[in-house]
Amino acid sequence: MSNAPTPADQSYTYADAGVSIAAGNALVRAIGPLARATRRPGADAELGGFGGMFDLKAAGFVDPLLVAANDGVGTKLKLAIDWDRHDGVGVDLVAMCANDLVVQGAEPLFFLDYYATAKLDAAVAERVVASIAEGCRQAGCALIGGETAEMPGMYADGDYDLAGFCVGAVERDRVVTGRDIAAGDVILGLASSGVHSNGFSLVRRLAADRGWRLDRPALFDADRLLIDILMAPTRIYVASLLPLLRERRIKGLAHITGGGLLENIPRVLPDGAHATVDADAWEQSRLMAFLQAQGAIEPEEMARTFNCGIGMALVVAEHEADGVAAALTAAGETVHTIGRVEAGTRGCTARGSTETWSARANWTATHDHG
C-alpha cells in the first residue's frame, strides 16, 4: 500500500473526507412529510429553516412556564444497529424526554432530534426519523427540527447515536411539585412495555455471557423473538395523564428510569414523606423474571437497574385512587396499586414476600441510560 503524499495541487471536496452534503439534503427532503404529520396547534412543523418556531398563544396557553428535557436512548441503540431494529428507537428517544416533562404537569409541545453517524445511510436514518415522528404523534408534540451530522472517524462504520430535546409548557398554577404529598396518599403504578431504555448495558452483558440466541423465540414467550421483546419501544404516558393533570387529581409523578423505583419515587416526595412499595402488589413480567434469573440479580439490584414492570408512578389522595385508576384503565393503561406514603425520612422502601430493600440518599437526577 502506498503512503505517498497527494499532489500539492489536488482539489479536495467535502465528499473526499467522507461527508456528503447532497445525502444530507436528500434526507431532509425525505423526512419533511414525516415532520408535517406531527403538526399541532402552535407549530407548522416545516423543516429547513435555521430554527423552529412555536406559538404558545395559538396552543391555548395563558400564563405558561416552559419546561425542557433532553435525553438519549443509550446502549439499546447497539442492539438496534446490530439487529437492524431501527423502527422503534425514535419512540424511545421521544418517550425519555416527553415522559420527563409530563411528570411536572407539562404538555409536550415540540421536539428536536440529533442524529450523528460516521457515514449517512439514508435508508436507516429515514427509519429512525420515522420512529421519532411516531413518538411525537404519541406524545402530541410537533417535530419542528433537528440535526444530522456525518463525522467520519468519530463512529465505527454503521454506528449512529441519537439525542432528543423536548420543550413543553404548563400553566403556572398547575405545576406538579409533589409539595402536597402527605402520609396516607396512595401510589399507583402504570405498567411498562418492557425494559424501556434503561439497563441495556447489563442486558447486553447477560446476552453475551449467557449466549442468548436473540433471533430465536424467547424461552418465556414462544410467539416472539427475544430481540423483539427486548427492543419493545418505551411506553409514552402523556395522553393518558394530561386529562387527570388538568383536573388536578394527581399530586406527584415519577418516571421510572435509571435508578428504578427506589431512586425515582423519592425525587417527587417532600421532606417528611416516605414511600413504601409492595413488590408483591403486581405480578412480575416474565421478561423481568427472565433477566433476574439469568443474572442471579439480587432484588435490590433489580429495583435500581430495571423498571420491574412499572414505567410511571403516581401519588394520589386516597379518596382519588379508585377514580384515577379507573380513568387510566379506560385510557388504555394497566394500573396497579403499588404502595402508600408514610411519615418518615424522604426515601423509598420496597417490601416483598421475602425481601426488604430501601433507598435513602441524596436524591439527584439520574443520567444513566446504559
Tab-separated table of C-alpha atoms in Angstrom:
chain	number	residue	atom	x	y	z
A	1	MET	CA	0.000	0.000	0.000
A	2	SER	CA	1.344	3.386	-0.977
A	3	ASN	CA	1.630	6.157	1.600
A	4	ALA	CA	2.845	8.685	-0.919
A	5	PRO	CA	1.647	12.225	-0.256
A	6	THR	CA	-1.060	13.605	-2.500
A	7	PRO	CA	-0.102	16.237	-5.041
A	8	ALA	CA	0.014	19.747	-3.651
A	9	ASP	CA	-2.385	20.982	-6.295
A	10	GLN	CA	-5.023	18.270	-5.756
A	11	SER	CA	-8.509	19.749	-5.380
A	12	TYR	CA	-10.382	18.391	-2.359
A	13	THR	CA	-14.098	18.163	-1.701
A	14	TYR	CA	-16.034	17.527	1.495
A	15	ALA	CA	-17.049	14.172	-0.004
A	16	ASP	CA	-13.345	13.216	-0.177
A	17	ALA	CA	-13.335	13.460	3.619
A	18	GLY	CA	-16.377	11.202	3.876
A	19	VAL	CA	-19.177	13.778	4.234
A	20	SER	CA	-21.948	14.075	1.637
A	21	ILE	CA	-23.875	17.341	1.715
A	22	ALA	CA	-26.112	16.025	-1.047
A	23	ALA	CA	-27.077	12.970	1.036
A	24	GLY	CA	-27.930	15.200	3.978
A	25	ASN	CA	-30.109	17.438	1.834
A	26	ALA	CA	-31.843	14.414	0.345
A	27	LEU	CA	-32.622	13.122	3.829
A	28	VAL	CA	-34.157	16.472	4.838
A	29	ARG	CA	-36.416	16.301	1.789
A	30	ALA	CA	-37.373	12.713	2.579
A	31	ILE	CA	-38.303	13.352	6.191
A	32	GLY	CA	-40.278	16.528	5.500
A	33	PRO	CA	-43.595	14.655	5.216
A	34	LEU	CA	-42.841	12.821	8.477
A	35	ALA	CA	-42.408	16.124	10.292
A	36	ARG	CA	-45.521	17.634	8.714
A	37	ALA	CA	-47.522	14.660	10.002
A	38	THR	CA	-46.760	15.773	13.574
A	39	ARG	CA	-48.287	19.249	13.200
A	40	ARG	CA	-50.238	20.552	16.181
A	41	PRO	CA	-51.636	23.943	17.258
A	42	GLY	CA	-48.690	26.290	17.647
A	43	ALA	CA	-46.350	24.604	15.170
A	44	ASP	CA	-46.416	24.058	11.438
A	45	ALA	CA	-43.566	21.506	11.599
A	46	GLU	CA	-41.829	22.678	8.420
A	47	LEU	CA	-38.151	21.729	8.190
A	48	GLY	CA	-35.302	23.541	6.506
A	49	GLY	CA	-35.010	26.813	8.405
A	50	PHE	CA	-32.314	27.741	10.868
A	51	GLY	CA	-34.646	27.269	13.809
A	52	GLY	CA	-38.122	26.031	14.630
A	53	MET	CA	-40.827	28.319	15.977
A	54	PHE	CA	-43.717	27.639	18.312
A	55	ASP	CA	-46.678	29.899	19.103
A	56	LEU	CA	-47.739	29.417	22.739
A	57	LYS	CA	-50.779	31.644	22.291
A	58	ALA	CA	-52.020	29.507	19.410
A	59	ALA	CA	-51.603	26.462	21.643
A	60	GLY	CA	-54.025	27.998	24.137
A	61	PHE	CA	-51.693	28.915	27.000
A	62	VAL	CA	-52.362	31.988	29.138
A	63	ASP	CA	-49.620	32.174	31.779
A	64	PRO	CA	-47.260	29.325	30.903
A	65	LEU	CA	-43.937	28.142	32.218
A	66	LEU	CA	-41.684	26.392	29.735
A	67	VAL	CA	-40.263	23.016	30.749
A	68	ALA	CA	-37.396	21.432	28.812
A	69	ALA	CA	-35.850	17.954	28.802
A	70	ASN	CA	-33.179	16.207	26.786
A	71	ASP	CA	-32.071	12.597	26.698
A	72	GLY	CA	-30.807	9.738	24.564
A	73	VAL	CA	-31.533	6.059	24.060
A	74	GLY	CA	-28.326	4.630	25.490
A	75	THR	CA	-26.815	1.281	24.563
A	76	LYS	CA	-30.169	-0.049	23.417
A	77	LEU	CA	-29.032	1.575	20.175
A	78	LYS	CA	-26.256	-1.008	19.902
A	79	LEU	CA	-28.829	-3.794	19.722
A	80	ALA	CA	-30.823	-1.773	17.194
A	81	ILE	CA	-27.742	-1.408	14.998
A	82	ASP	CA	-26.549	-4.994	15.356
A	83	TRP	CA	-30.001	-6.487	14.697
A	84	ASP	CA	-31.453	-3.983	12.211
A	85	ARG	CA	-34.187	-2.882	14.625
A	86	HIS	CA	-34.354	0.853	13.887
A	87	ASP	CA	-38.129	1.251	13.787
A	88	GLY	CA	-38.749	1.815	17.489
A	89	VAL	CA	-35.715	3.653	18.830
A	90	GLY	CA	-37.177	7.030	17.896
A	91	VAL	CA	-40.175	6.295	20.089
A	92	ASP	CA	-37.720	5.539	22.894
A	93	LEU	CA	-36.000	8.864	22.267
A	94	VAL	CA	-39.222	10.876	22.458
A	95	ALA	CA	-40.506	8.881	25.427
A	96	MET	CA	-37.460	9.527	27.565
A	97	CYS	CA	-37.989	13.268	27.120
A	98	ALA	CA	-41.785	13.593	26.954
A	99	ASN	CA	-42.389	11.368	29.996
A	100	ASP	CA	-39.948	13.555	31.938
A	101	LEU	CA	-41.987	16.640	31.027
A	102	VAL	CA	-45.404	15.287	31.908
A	103	VAL	CA	-44.314	14.401	35.455
A	104	GLN	CA	-44.104	18.148	36.090
A	105	GLY	CA	-47.563	18.693	34.656
A	106	ALA	CA	-46.241	19.949	31.329
A	107	GLU	CA	-47.753	19.256	27.920
A	108	PRO	CA	-45.021	18.391	25.391
A	109	LEU	CA	-45.135	20.966	22.591
A	110	PHE	CA	-42.218	20.393	20.242
A	111	PHE	CA	-39.266	18.110	19.727
A	112	LEU	CA	-35.864	18.319	18.038
A	113	ASP	CA	-33.537	15.427	17.332
A	114	TYR	CA	-29.808	14.986	16.785
A	115	TYR	CA	-28.612	12.065	14.640
A	116	ALA	CA	-24.844	11.516	14.409
A	117	THR	CA	-23.064	8.883	12.368
A	118	ALA	CA	-19.822	8.184	10.529
A	119	LYS	CA	-21.429	7.932	7.105
A	120	LEU	CA	-25.059	8.687	6.435
A	121	ASP	CA	-27.145	5.659	5.479
A	122	ALA	CA	-30.274	7.385	4.225
A	123	ALA	CA	-32.459	4.273	4.488
A	124	VAL	CA	-31.564	3.705	8.141
A	125	ALA	CA	-31.803	7.401	9.002
A	126	GLU	CA	-35.254	7.678	7.468
A	127	ARG	CA	-36.477	4.697	9.505
A	128	VAL	CA	-35.119	6.279	12.667
A	129	VAL	CA	-36.707	9.654	11.938
A	130	ALA	CA	-39.992	7.946	11.057
A	131	SER	CA	-39.959	6.366	14.510
A	132	ILE	CA	-39.192	9.750	16.082
A	133	ALA	CA	-42.216	11.157	14.276
A	134	GLU	CA	-44.302	8.267	15.598
A	135	GLY	CA	-43.122	9.047	19.121
A	136	CYS	CA	-44.056	12.691	18.613
A	137	ARG	CA	-47.540	11.683	17.480
A	138	GLN	CA	-47.955	9.553	20.596
A	139	ALA	CA	-46.762	12.408	22.806
A	140	GLY	CA	-48.787	15.057	20.981
A	141	CYS	CA	-45.774	17.214	20.160
A	142	ALA	CA	-44.509	18.565	16.852
A	143	LEU	CA	-41.207	17.535	15.309
A	144	ILE	CA	-40.019	21.007	14.301
A	145	GLY	CA	-36.349	20.450	13.551
A	146	GLY	CA	-33.180	18.511	14.095
A	147	GLU	CA	-29.604	17.984	13.057
A	148	THR	CA	-27.925	15.228	11.092
A	149	ALA	CA	-24.153	15.027	11.488
A	150	GLU	CA	-21.749	12.948	9.429
A	151	MET	CA	-18.496	12.591	11.365
A	152	PRO	CA	-16.032	10.139	9.828
A	153	GLY	CA	-13.593	8.857	12.408
A	154	MET	CA	-15.885	9.579	15.356
A	155	TYR	CA	-18.056	6.483	14.950
A	156	ALA	CA	-17.497	2.962	13.680
A	157	ASP	CA	-18.985	2.125	10.305
A	158	GLY	CA	-22.718	1.556	10.636
A	159	ASP	CA	-22.967	3.070	14.120
A	160	TYR	CA	-25.051	6.103	14.996
A	161	ASP	CA	-26.130	7.956	18.112
A	162	LEU	CA	-29.267	9.883	18.985
A	163	ALA	CA	-30.149	12.759	21.265
A	164	GLY	CA	-33.538	14.337	21.720
A	165	PHE	CA	-34.723	17.687	23.038
A	166	CYS	CA	-38.323	18.350	24.034
A	167	VAL	CA	-39.982	21.543	25.264
A	168	GLY	CA	-43.342	21.638	26.960
A	169	ALA	CA	-45.459	24.128	28.835
A	170	VAL	CA	-47.640	24.165	31.915
A	171	GLU	CA	-49.811	26.924	33.299
A	172	ARG	CA	-48.056	28.497	36.245
A	173	ASP	CA	-50.701	27.430	38.750
A	174	ARG	CA	-50.711	23.810	37.578
A	175	VAL	CA	-47.082	22.812	38.006
A	176	VAL	CA	-46.832	19.413	39.708
A	177	THR	CA	-44.292	19.732	42.513
A	178	GLY	CA	-45.280	16.998	44.970
A	179	ARG	CA	-45.351	19.521	47.803
A	180	ASP	CA	-48.857	18.436	48.874
A	181	ILE	CA	-47.996	14.741	49.132
A	182	ALA	CA	-48.726	13.508	52.653
A	183	ALA	CA	-48.969	10.356	54.736
A	184	GLY	CA	-51.904	8.240	53.650
A	185	ASP	CA	-51.611	9.016	49.941
A	186	VAL	CA	-51.717	6.074	47.556
A	187	ILE	CA	-49.051	5.177	44.970
A	188	LEU	CA	-50.319	3.832	41.662
A	189	GLY	CA	-48.069	2.220	39.074
A	190	LEU	CA	-48.570	2.163	35.303
A	191	ALA	CA	-47.251	-0.932	33.562
A	192	SER	CA	-44.170	-0.603	31.390
A	193	SER	CA	-43.925	-2.064	27.893
A	194	GLY	CA	-40.685	-3.880	28.713
A	195	VAL	CA	-37.159	-2.832	29.601
A	196	HIS	CA	-37.801	0.648	28.119
A	197	SER	CA	-34.393	2.381	27.728
A	198	ASN	CA	-32.547	1.650	30.964
A	199	GLY	CA	-30.290	-1.207	31.968
A	200	PHE	CA	-29.227	-2.280	28.489
A	201	SER	CA	-25.544	-2.426	29.344
A	202	LEU	CA	-26.475	-5.226	31.738
A	203	VAL	CA	-28.877	-6.798	29.232
A	204	ARG	CA	-26.146	-6.899	26.597
A	205	ARG	CA	-23.624	-8.300	29.088
A	206	LEU	CA	-26.024	-11.103	30.014
A	207	ALA	CA	-26.733	-11.803	26.337
A	208	ALA	CA	-23.012	-12.210	25.663
A	209	ASP	CA	-22.156	-14.171	28.803
A	210	ARG	CA	-25.176	-16.491	28.644
A	211	GLY	CA	-25.057	-16.974	24.875
A	212	TRP	CA	-28.613	-15.841	24.221
A	213	ARG	CA	-29.943	-16.558	20.738
A	214	LEU	CA	-31.731	-13.274	20.167
A	215	ASP	CA	-33.045	-14.452	16.795
A	216	ARG	CA	-34.938	-17.334	18.419
A	217	PRO	CA	-38.281	-17.303	20.259
A	218	ALA	CA	-37.892	-16.289	23.878
A	219	LEU	CA	-37.849	-19.053	26.451
A	220	PHE	CA	-40.767	-17.342	28.202
A	221	ASP	CA	-42.755	-16.412	25.062
A	222	ALA	CA	-42.662	-18.857	22.169
A	223	ASP	CA	-44.587	-16.469	19.897
A	224	ARG	CA	-41.985	-13.672	19.853
A	225	LEU	CA	-38.293	-13.400	19.108
A	226	LEU	CA	-36.211	-12.420	22.103
A	227	ILE	CA	-34.696	-9.465	20.239
A	228	ASP	CA	-38.177	-8.072	19.501
A	229	ILE	CA	-39.191	-8.334	23.158
A	230	LEU	CA	-36.047	-6.548	24.275
A	231	MET	CA	-36.477	-3.815	21.652
A	232	ALA	CA	-40.119	-3.022	22.502
A	233	PRO	CA	-40.364	0.805	22.480
A	234	THR	CA	-40.742	2.744	25.702
A	235	ARG	CA	-44.355	3.470	26.567
A	236	ILE	CA	-45.356	7.130	26.326
A	237	TYR	CA	-47.820	8.042	29.089
A	238	VAL	CA	-48.572	11.635	28.103
A	239	ALA	CA	-52.012	11.227	26.531
A	240	SER	CA	-53.289	9.174	29.476
A	241	LEU	CA	-52.011	11.531	32.159
A	242	LEU	CA	-52.730	15.008	30.785
A	243	PRO	CA	-56.526	14.945	31.375
A	244	LEU	CA	-56.030	13.981	35.017
A	245	LEU	CA	-53.348	16.614	35.455
A	246	ARG	CA	-55.685	19.280	34.084
A	247	GLU	CA	-58.247	18.164	36.641
A	248	ARG	CA	-55.594	18.445	39.397
A	249	ARG	CA	-56.171	14.861	40.533
A	250	ILE	CA	-52.504	13.841	40.711
A	251	LYS	CA	-50.197	15.059	43.481
A	252	GLY	CA	-46.932	13.689	42.148
A	253	LEU	CA	-45.479	11.686	39.271
A	254	ALA	CA	-42.234	9.763	38.881
A	255	HIS	CA	-40.924	8.474	35.553
A	256	ILE	CA	-39.219	5.175	36.392
A	257	THR	CA	-35.904	5.301	34.542
A	258	GLY	CA	-32.291	4.856	35.675
A	259	GLY	CA	-32.319	4.111	39.399
A	260	GLY	CA	-35.649	2.309	39.203
A	261	LEU	CA	-38.458	2.634	41.710
A	262	LEU	CA	-36.142	3.105	44.665
A	263	GLU	CA	-34.425	6.208	43.388
A	264	ASN	CA	-37.108	7.863	41.267
A	265	ILE	CA	-40.144	7.877	43.559
A	266	PRO	CA	-38.339	9.863	46.311
A	267	ARG	CA	-37.482	12.585	43.782
A	268	VAL	CA	-41.122	13.765	43.923
A	269	LEU	CA	-41.614	13.457	47.682
A	270	PRO	CA	-41.457	16.420	50.074
A	271	ASP	CA	-39.423	16.265	53.252
A	272	GLY	CA	-41.109	14.120	55.880
A	273	ALA	CA	-42.702	11.742	53.371
A	274	HIS	CA	-41.532	8.162	52.826
A	275	ALA	CA	-42.793	5.820	50.102
A	276	THR	CA	-43.417	2.170	50.844
A	277	VAL	CA	-43.825	-0.064	47.810
A	278	ASP	CA	-45.305	-3.552	47.979
A	279	ALA	CA	-43.336	-5.574	45.447
A	280	ASP	CA	-45.972	-8.331	45.643
A	281	ALA	CA	-48.752	-5.966	44.534
A	282	TRP	CA	-48.178	-6.663	40.854
A	283	GLU	CA	-47.075	-9.771	39.022
A	284	GLN	CA	-43.532	-9.539	37.777
A	285	SER	CA	-43.415	-9.767	33.995
A	286	ARG	CA	-41.877	-12.884	32.504
A	287	LEU	CA	-39.234	-10.718	30.858
A	288	MET	CA	-38.145	-9.214	34.170
A	289	ALA	CA	-38.196	-12.624	35.842
A	290	PHE	CA	-36.050	-13.958	32.992
A	291	LEU	CA	-33.498	-11.169	33.386
A	292	GLN	CA	-33.320	-11.656	37.139
A	293	ALA	CA	-32.890	-15.409	36.854
A	294	GLN	CA	-30.314	-15.226	34.061
A	295	GLY	CA	-28.132	-12.844	36.050
A	296	ALA	CA	-28.914	-14.124	39.560
A	297	ILE	CA	-29.662	-10.448	40.215
A	298	GLU	CA	-30.396	-9.531	43.810
A	299	PRO	CA	-33.817	-7.889	44.393
A	300	GLU	CA	-32.356	-4.518	45.371
A	301	GLU	CA	-30.126	-4.508	42.290
A	302	MET	CA	-33.162	-5.291	40.117
A	303	ALA	CA	-35.086	-2.439	41.715
A	304	ARG	CA	-32.265	0.002	40.960
A	305	THR	CA	-31.428	-1.200	37.446
A	306	PHE	CA	-34.730	-2.053	35.766
A	307	ASN	CA	-38.250	-0.656	35.948
A	308	CYS	CA	-39.516	-4.049	37.196
A	309	GLY	CA	-42.693	-3.686	35.157
A	310	ILE	CA	-43.656	-0.175	36.303
A	311	GLY	CA	-42.877	2.686	33.930
A	312	MET	CA	-44.632	5.522	35.756
A	313	ALA	CA	-45.628	6.002	39.405
A	314	LEU	CA	-48.405	8.358	40.539
A	315	VAL	CA	-49.137	9.681	44.014
A	316	VAL	CA	-52.810	10.493	44.599
A	317	ALA	CA	-55.027	11.191	47.575
A	318	GLU	CA	-56.629	8.045	48.971
A	319	HIS	CA	-60.137	9.187	48.025
A	320	GLU	CA	-58.990	9.737	44.417
A	321	ALA	CA	-57.207	6.414	43.951
A	322	ASP	CA	-60.079	4.325	42.577
A	323	GLY	CA	-61.333	7.041	40.234
A	324	VAL	CA	-57.874	7.837	38.883
A	325	ALA	CA	-57.154	4.142	38.364
A	326	ALA	CA	-60.452	3.714	36.503
A	327	ALA	CA	-59.743	6.713	34.256
A	328	LEU	CA	-56.272	5.444	33.403
A	329	THR	CA	-57.597	1.956	32.704
A	330	ALA	CA	-60.177	3.458	30.344
A	331	ALA	CA	-57.309	5.314	28.630
A	332	GLY	CA	-55.568	2.011	27.920
A	333	GLU	CA	-53.141	1.776	30.829
A	334	THR	CA	-52.595	-1.228	33.065
A	335	VAL	CA	-52.785	0.150	36.594
A	336	HIS	CA	-51.571	-1.354	39.859
A	337	THR	CA	-51.851	-0.060	43.406
A	338	ILE	CA	-48.221	-0.461	44.409
A	339	GLY	CA	-47.801	1.353	47.723
A	340	ARG	CA	-48.504	4.180	50.119
A	341	VAL	CA	-46.890	7.266	51.537
A	342	GLU	CA	-45.992	7.295	55.226
A	343	ALA	CA	-44.482	9.855	57.546
A	344	GLY	CA	-40.725	9.470	57.754
A	345	THR	CA	-37.406	10.269	56.168
A	346	ARG	CA	-37.704	11.067	52.484
A	347	GLY	CA	-36.913	7.852	50.643
A	348	CYS	CA	-38.414	4.623	49.390
A	349	THR	CA	-38.687	1.162	50.900
A	350	ALA	CA	-39.809	-1.810	48.853
A	351	ARG	CA	-41.098	-4.907	50.565
A	352	GLY	CA	-41.714	-8.310	49.021
A	353	SER	CA	-42.671	-11.692	50.402
A	354	THR	CA	-39.101	-12.458	51.443
A	355	GLU	CA	-37.082	-9.299	50.919
A	356	THR	CA	-36.999	-5.709	52.100
A	357	TRP	CA	-34.765	-3.160	50.430
A	358	SER	CA	-34.682	0.593	50.650
A	359	ALA	CA	-33.047	3.750	49.399
A	360	ARG	CA	-32.369	6.851	51.458
A	361	ALA	CA	-29.820	9.052	49.761
A	362	ASN	CA	-29.350	12.496	48.309
A	363	TRP	CA	-31.937	12.396	45.569
A	364	THR	CA	-30.320	13.886	42.495
A	365	ALA	CA	-31.120	13.398	38.829
A	366	THR	CA	-30.039	10.067	37.412
A	367	HIS	CA	-28.406	10.283	33.997
A	368	ASP	CA	-27.640	6.605	33.370
A	369	HIS	CA	-29.260	5.308	30.209
A	370	GLY	CA	-26.885	2.402	29.728
